mmCIF file of C-alpha atoms in Angstrom:
data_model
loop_
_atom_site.group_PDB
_atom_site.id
_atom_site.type_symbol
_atom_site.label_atom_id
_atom_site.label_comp_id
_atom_site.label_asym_id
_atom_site.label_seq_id
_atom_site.Cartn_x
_atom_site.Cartn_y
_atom_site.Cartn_z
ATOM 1 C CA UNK A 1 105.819 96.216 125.818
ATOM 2 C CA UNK A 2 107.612 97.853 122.937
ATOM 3 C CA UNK A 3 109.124 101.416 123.144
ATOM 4 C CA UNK A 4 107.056 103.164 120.629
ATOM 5 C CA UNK A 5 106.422 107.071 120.473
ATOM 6 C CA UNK A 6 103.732 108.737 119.187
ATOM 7 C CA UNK A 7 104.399 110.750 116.405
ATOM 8 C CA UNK A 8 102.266 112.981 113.917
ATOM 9 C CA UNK A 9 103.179 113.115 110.185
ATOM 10 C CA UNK A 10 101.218 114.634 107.727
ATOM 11 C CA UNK A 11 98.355 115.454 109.991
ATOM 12 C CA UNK A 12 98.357 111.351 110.719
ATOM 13 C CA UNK A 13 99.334 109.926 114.363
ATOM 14 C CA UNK A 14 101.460 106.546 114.680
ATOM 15 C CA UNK A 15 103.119 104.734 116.697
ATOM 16 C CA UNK A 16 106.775 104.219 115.791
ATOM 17 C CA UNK A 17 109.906 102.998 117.367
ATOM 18 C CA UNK A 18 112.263 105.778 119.146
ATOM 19 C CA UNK A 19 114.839 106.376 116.309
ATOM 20 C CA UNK A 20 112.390 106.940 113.626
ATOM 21 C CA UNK A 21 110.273 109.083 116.189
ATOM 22 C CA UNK A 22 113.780 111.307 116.351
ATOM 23 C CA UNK A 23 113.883 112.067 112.465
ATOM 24 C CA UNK A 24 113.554 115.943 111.562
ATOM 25 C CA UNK A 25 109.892 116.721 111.082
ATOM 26 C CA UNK A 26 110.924 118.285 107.492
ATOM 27 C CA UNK A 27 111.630 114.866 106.755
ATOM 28 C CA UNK A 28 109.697 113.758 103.255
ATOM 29 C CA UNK A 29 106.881 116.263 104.929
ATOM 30 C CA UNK A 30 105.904 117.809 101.261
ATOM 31 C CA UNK A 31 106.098 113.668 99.753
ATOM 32 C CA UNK A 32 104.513 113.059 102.390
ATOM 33 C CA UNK A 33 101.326 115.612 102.174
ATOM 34 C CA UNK A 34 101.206 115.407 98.840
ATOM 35 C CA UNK A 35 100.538 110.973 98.560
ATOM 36 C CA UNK A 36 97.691 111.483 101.312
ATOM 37 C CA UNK A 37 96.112 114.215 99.154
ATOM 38 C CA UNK A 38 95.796 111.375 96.859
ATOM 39 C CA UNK A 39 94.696 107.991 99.514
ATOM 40 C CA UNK A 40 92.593 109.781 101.766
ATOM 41 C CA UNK A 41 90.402 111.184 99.088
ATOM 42 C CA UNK A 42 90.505 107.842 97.149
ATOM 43 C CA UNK A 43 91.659 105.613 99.142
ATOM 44 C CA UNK A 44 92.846 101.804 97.067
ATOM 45 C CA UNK A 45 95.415 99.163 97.170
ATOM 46 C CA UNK A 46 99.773 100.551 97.020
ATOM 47 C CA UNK A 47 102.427 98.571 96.553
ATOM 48 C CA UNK A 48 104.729 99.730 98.440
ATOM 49 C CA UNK A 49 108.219 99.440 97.293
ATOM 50 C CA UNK A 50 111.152 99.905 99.560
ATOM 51 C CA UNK A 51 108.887 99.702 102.182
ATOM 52 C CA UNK A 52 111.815 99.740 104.874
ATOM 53 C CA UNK A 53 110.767 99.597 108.420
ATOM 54 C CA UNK A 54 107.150 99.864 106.827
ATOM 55 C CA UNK A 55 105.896 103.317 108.739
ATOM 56 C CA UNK A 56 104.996 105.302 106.018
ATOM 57 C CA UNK A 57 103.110 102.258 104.617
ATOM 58 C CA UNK A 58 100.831 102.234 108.349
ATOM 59 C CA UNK A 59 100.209 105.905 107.369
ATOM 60 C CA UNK A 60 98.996 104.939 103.940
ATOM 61 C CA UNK A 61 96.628 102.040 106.193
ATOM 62 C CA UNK A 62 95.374 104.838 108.463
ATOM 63 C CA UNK A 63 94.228 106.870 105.273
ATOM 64 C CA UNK A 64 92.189 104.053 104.550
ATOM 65 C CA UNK A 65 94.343 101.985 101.608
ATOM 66 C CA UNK A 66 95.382 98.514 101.744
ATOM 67 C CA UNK A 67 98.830 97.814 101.498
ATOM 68 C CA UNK A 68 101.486 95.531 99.878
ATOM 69 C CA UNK A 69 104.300 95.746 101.221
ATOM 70 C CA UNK A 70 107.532 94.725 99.283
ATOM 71 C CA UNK A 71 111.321 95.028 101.309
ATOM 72 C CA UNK A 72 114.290 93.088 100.443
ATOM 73 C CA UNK A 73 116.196 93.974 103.701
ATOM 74 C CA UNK A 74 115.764 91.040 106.148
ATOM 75 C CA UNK A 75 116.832 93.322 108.738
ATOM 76 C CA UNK A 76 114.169 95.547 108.334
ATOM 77 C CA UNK A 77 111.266 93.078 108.441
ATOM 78 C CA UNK A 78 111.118 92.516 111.961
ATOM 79 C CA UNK A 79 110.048 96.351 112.144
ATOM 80 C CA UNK A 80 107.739 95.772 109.649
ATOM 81 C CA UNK A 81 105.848 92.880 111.634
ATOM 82 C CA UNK A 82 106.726 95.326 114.881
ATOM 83 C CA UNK A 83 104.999 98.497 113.389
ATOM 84 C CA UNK A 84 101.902 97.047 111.936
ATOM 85 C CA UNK A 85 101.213 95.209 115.217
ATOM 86 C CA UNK A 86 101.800 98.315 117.282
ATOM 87 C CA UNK A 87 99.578 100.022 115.168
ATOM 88 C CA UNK A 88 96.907 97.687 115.077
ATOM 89 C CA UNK A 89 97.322 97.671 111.118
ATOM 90 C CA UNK A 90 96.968 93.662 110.565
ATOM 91 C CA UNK A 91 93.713 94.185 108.402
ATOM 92 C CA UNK A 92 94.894 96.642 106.218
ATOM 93 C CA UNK A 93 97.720 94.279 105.208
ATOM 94 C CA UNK A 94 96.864 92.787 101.850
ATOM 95 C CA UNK A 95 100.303 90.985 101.654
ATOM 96 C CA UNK A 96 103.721 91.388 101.912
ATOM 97 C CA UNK A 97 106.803 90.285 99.787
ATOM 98 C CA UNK A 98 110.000 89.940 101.131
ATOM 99 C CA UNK A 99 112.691 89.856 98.239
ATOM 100 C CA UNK A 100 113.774 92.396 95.374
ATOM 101 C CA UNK A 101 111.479 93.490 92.355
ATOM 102 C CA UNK A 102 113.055 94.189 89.209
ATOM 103 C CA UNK A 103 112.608 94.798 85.072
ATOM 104 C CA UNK A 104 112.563 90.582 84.938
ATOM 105 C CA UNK A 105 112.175 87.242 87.322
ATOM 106 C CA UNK A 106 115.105 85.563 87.955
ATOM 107 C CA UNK A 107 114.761 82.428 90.489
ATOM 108 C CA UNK A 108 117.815 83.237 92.171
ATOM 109 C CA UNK A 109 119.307 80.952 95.002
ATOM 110 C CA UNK A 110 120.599 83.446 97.223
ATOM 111 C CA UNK A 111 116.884 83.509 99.737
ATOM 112 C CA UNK A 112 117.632 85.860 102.560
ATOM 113 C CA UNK A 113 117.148 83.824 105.779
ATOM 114 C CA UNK A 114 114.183 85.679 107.987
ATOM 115 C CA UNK A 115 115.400 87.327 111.090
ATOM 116 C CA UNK A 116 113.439 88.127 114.765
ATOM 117 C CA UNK A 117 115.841 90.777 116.202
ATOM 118 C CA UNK A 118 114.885 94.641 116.209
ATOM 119 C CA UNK A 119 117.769 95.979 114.844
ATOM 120 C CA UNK A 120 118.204 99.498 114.699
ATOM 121 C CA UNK A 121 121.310 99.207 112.476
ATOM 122 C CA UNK A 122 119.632 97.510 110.009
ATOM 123 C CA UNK A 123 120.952 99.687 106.666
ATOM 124 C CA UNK A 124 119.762 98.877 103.503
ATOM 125 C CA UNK A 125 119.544 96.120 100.811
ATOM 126 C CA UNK A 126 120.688 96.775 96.671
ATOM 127 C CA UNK A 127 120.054 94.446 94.297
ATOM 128 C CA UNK A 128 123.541 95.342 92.567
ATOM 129 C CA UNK A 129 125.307 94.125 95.441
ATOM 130 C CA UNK A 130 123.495 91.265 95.999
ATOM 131 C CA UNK A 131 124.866 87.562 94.146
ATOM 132 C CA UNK A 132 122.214 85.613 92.998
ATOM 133 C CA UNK A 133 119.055 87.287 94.763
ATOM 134 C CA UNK A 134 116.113 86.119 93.819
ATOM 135 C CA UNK A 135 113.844 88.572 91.903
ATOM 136 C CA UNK A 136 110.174 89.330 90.463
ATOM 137 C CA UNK A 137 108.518 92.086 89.456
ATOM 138 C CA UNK A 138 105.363 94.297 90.236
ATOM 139 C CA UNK A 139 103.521 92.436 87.189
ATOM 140 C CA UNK A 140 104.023 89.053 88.879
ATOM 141 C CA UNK A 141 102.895 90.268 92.230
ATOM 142 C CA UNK A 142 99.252 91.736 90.639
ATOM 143 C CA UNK A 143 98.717 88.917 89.203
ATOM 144 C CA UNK A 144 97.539 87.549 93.099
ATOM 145 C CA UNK A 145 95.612 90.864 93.753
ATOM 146 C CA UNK A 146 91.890 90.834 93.615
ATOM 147 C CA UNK A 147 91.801 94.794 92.577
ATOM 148 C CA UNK A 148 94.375 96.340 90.692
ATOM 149 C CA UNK A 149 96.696 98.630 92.523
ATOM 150 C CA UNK A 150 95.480 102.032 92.493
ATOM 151 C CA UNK A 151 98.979 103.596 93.783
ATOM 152 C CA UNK A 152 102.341 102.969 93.337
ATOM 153 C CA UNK A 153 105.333 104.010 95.686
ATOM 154 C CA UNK A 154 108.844 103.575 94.870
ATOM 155 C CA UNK A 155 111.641 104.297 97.250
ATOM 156 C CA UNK A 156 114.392 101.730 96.052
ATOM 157 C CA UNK A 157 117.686 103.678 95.844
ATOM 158 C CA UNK A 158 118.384 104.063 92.606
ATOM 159 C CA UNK A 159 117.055 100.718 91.330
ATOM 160 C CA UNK A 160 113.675 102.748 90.240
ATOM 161 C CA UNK A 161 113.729 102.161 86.504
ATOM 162 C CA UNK A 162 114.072 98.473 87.161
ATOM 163 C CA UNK A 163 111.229 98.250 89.189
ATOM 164 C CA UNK A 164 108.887 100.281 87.102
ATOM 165 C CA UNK A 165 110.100 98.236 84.048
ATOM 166 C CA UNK A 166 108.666 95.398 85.665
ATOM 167 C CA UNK A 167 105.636 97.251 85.982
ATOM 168 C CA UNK A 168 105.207 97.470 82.419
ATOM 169 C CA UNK A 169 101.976 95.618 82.327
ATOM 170 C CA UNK A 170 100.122 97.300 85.499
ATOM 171 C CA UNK A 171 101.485 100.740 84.163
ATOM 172 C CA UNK A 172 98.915 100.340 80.915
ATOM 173 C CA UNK A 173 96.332 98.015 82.471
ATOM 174 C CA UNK A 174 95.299 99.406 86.013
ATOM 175 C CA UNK A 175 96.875 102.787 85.541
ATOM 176 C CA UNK A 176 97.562 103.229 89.138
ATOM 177 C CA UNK A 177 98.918 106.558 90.375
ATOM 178 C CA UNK A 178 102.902 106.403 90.647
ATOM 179 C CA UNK A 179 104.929 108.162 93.456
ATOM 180 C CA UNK A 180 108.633 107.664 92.853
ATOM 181 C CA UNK A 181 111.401 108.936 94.414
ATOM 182 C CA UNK A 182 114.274 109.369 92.241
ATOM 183 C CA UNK A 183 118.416 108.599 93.441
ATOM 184 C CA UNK A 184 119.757 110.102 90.053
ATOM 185 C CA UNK A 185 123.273 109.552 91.195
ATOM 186 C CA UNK A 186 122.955 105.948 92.547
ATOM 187 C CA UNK A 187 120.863 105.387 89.252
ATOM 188 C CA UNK A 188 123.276 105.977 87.058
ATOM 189 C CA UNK A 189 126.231 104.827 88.962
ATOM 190 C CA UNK A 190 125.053 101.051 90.140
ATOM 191 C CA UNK A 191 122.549 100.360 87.431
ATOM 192 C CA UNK A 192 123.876 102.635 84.074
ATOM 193 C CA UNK A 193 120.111 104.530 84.003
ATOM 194 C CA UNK A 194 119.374 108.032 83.937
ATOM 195 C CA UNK A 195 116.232 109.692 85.802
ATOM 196 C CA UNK A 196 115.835 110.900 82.062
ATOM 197 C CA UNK A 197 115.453 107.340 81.053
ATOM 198 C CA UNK A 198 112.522 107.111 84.071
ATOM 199 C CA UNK A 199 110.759 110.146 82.668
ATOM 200 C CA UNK A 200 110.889 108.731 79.547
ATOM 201 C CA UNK A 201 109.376 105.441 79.967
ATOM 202 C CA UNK A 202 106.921 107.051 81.952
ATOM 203 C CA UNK A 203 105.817 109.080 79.394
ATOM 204 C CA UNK A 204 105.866 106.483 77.228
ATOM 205 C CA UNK A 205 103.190 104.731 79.176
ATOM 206 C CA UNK A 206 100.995 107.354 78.821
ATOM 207 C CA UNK A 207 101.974 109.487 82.430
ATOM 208 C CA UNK A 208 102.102 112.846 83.059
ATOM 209 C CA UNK A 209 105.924 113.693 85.627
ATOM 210 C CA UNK A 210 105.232 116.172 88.244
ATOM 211 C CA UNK A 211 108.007 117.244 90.741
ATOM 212 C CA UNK A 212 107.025 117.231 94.302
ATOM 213 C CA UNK A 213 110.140 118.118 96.166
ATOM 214 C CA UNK A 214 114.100 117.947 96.510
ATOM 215 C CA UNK A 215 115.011 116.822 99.678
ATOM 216 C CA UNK A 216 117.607 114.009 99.877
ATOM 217 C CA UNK A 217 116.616 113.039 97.169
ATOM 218 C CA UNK A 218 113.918 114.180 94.610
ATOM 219 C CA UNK A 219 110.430 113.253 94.584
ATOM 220 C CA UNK A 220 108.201 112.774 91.718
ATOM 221 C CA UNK A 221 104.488 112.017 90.933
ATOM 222 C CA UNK A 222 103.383 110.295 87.636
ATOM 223 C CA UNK A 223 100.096 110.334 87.094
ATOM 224 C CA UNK A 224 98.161 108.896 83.809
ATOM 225 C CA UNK A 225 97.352 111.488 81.362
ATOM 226 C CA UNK A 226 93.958 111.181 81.534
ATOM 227 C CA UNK A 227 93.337 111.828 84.464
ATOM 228 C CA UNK A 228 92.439 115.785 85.409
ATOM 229 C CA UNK A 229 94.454 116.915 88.373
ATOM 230 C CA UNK A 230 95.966 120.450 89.184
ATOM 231 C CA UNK A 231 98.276 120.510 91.927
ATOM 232 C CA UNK A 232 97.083 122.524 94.731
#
């Protein structure tokens, strides 16, 4: 038996493991409150981006989405497999890609070797410091979906106009609702973008940029213009 705690975010109880149970509740509340606005209204398929230790992705499953779940940290799938399980979250699982997304494919040789152990060290993975990582990009991944994604959430430090690059295609096709959260510093440091670069694509692709919250870092909401919403 696992040592989960029962924690409530966003109005939504889960079962998570001890040191993510600890976090401040202020923690990506208003992010947070504002995506499940959005799934458990309408509830569709995310890709899930960053996905880390995948708990925000079970709340997006107990709003009543599917979810594909994409994390290039071998360290942190183990807590993926962990969480979903503990949650009884298995059926809500429409896949789960475990590698980097970028602007392009690359077939890289560097394959991250699968690990079993619960690590609560686990840190992160960047595609700038990896050599040779294999890559692909959202547009590749849809192209296995049976629906088109209806959401969007990108949590990649600082790697986030690479990954919406790749989305290029599934940006103007499905028009799925985008929540992104934005590392300016780590942007333009490791990969030479600018969050002004982001909105500008964005916009570009016909979405509408709507600022959620600053925390540690700033969250932001991209939604197609067409679509009539007024923030609450």
């Amino acid at each position: 038996m696992r040592d989960f705690e029962e924690v409530e975010w966003a109005g939504t109880t889960l079962w998570v493991p001890p040191h993510r149970a600890r976090r401040e509740p202020w923690h990506e509340a208003q992010r947070l409150t504002c995506m499940k606005t959005f799934m458990a209204k309408d509830p569709g398929l995310v890709i899930d981006v960053g996905a880390e230790e995948g708990d925000f992705a079970v709340l997006y499953m107990r709003w009543g989405c599917e979810v594909f779940l994409v994390e290039a940290n071998p360290k942190a799938w183990p807590w993926i497999d962990a969480l979903i399980e503990e949650n009884r979250m298995e059926s809500k699982v429409e896949g789960f890609y475990r590698g980097f997304v970028g602007s392009h494919p690359s077939g890289g040789s560097n394959y991250p070797e699968d690990l079993d152990l619960l690590d609560v060290a686990h840190g992160q993975a960047h595609l700038w410091e990896e050599k040779d990582p294999p890559v692909t990009t959202i547009d590749n991944l849809a192209q296995s979906f049976s629906v088109p994604p209806k959401y969007i959430t990108v949590d990649v430090e600082g790697a986030e106009m690479l990954v919406l690059r790749g989305a290029e295609i599934t940006l103007i096709e499905g028009r799925p609702i985008v929540f992104c959260s934005i590392h300016a510093e780590f942007s333009r440091q490791l990969y030479g973008t600018t969050d002004g670069d982001l909105f500008l694509f964005m916009g570009a692709m016909g979405y509408r940029a709507t600022h959620i919250c600053t925390d540690h870092e700033a969250h932001w909401l991209f939604t197609p213009k067409e679509l009539m919403w007024e923030r609450g």
